[in-house]
Amino acid sequence: MENQLKAITKELTDLHKRYAGISLSFAALERKLSAMEHRMTTLETEIASQVPFLPEETGAPVH
């Protein structure tokens, strides 16, 4: 019985370590994606301020 409890405890500890690593990986990925999204938004804002609107973007009729 004691051996079974030790084996179960080891399995649970191993699973916890494995999933803790996955959790940390997802957190790091989320931070990277958030940083990329911020950079893309900044770039879009920069480009929008430098490029004049085309007539079809303003809703004005094109001749």
Coordinates of C-alpha atoms in Angstrom, one line a residue:
M1 CA 0.0 0.0 0.0
E2 CA 2.8 2.4 0.9
N3 CA 4.5 1.6 -2.4
Q4 CA 1.3 2.3 -4.3
L5 CA 0.9 5.7 -2.6
K6 CA 4.5 6.6 -3.4
A7 CA 4.0 5.6 -7.0
I8 CA 0.8 7.7 -7.3
T9 CA 2.5 10.6 -5.6
K10 CA 5.4 10.4 -8.0
E11 CA 3.0 10.3 -11.0
L12 CA 1.0 13.3 -9.7
T13 CA 4.3 15.2 -9.1
D14 CA 5.5 14.4 -12.7
L15 CA 2.2 15.4 -14.2
H16 CA 2.2 18.7 -12.2
K17 CA 5.8 19.4 -13.4
R18 CA 4.8 18.6 -17.0
Y19 CA 1.7 20.8 -17.0
A20 CA 3.4 23.6 -15.1
G21 CA 5.9 23.8 -17.9
I22 CA 3.1 23.9 -20.5
S23 CA 1.4 26.6 -18.6
L24 CA 4.5 28.7 -18.5
S25 CA 5.0 28.2 -22.2
F26 CA 1.5 29.4 -22.9
A27 CA 2.1 32.4 -20.8
A28 CA 5.3 33.3 -22.7
L29 CA 3.5 32.7 -26.0
E30 CA 0.6 35.0 -24.9
R31 CA 3.2 37.7 -24.0
K32 CA 4.9 37.4 -27.4
L33 CA 1.5 37.5 -29.3
S34 CA 0.4 40.6 -27.3
A35 CA 3.7 42.4 -28.1
M36 CA 3.3 41.5 -31.8
E37 CA -0.3 42.8 -31.8
H38 CA 0.9 46.0 -30.1
R39 CA 3.6 46.5 -32.8
M40 CA 1.1 45.8 -35.6
T41 CA -1.4 48.4 -34.2
T42 CA 1.4 50.9 -33.8
L43 CA 2.5 50.3 -37.4
E44 CA -1.1 50.5 -38.7
T45 CA -1.5 53.9 -36.9
E46 CA 1.8 55.1 -38.3
I47 CA 0.9 54.2 -41.8
A48 CA -2.6 55.6 -41.6
S49 CA -1.2 58.9 -40.5
Q50 CA 1.2 59.1 -43.4
V51 CA -1.0 57.8 -46.3
P52 CA -3.8 60.0 -47.6
F53 CA -7.2 58.4 -47.8
L54 CA -8.3 57.2 -51.2
P55 CA -11.7 58.3 -52.4
E56 CA -13.3 54.9 -52.0
E57 CA -12.2 54.8 -48.3
T58 CA -13.9 58.1 -47.5
G59 CA -17.1 57.1 -49.1
A60 CA -16.9 59.8 -51.7
P61 CA -17.9 58.8 -55.3
V62 CA -15.1 58.0 -57.6
H63 CA -15.1 59.7 -61.0

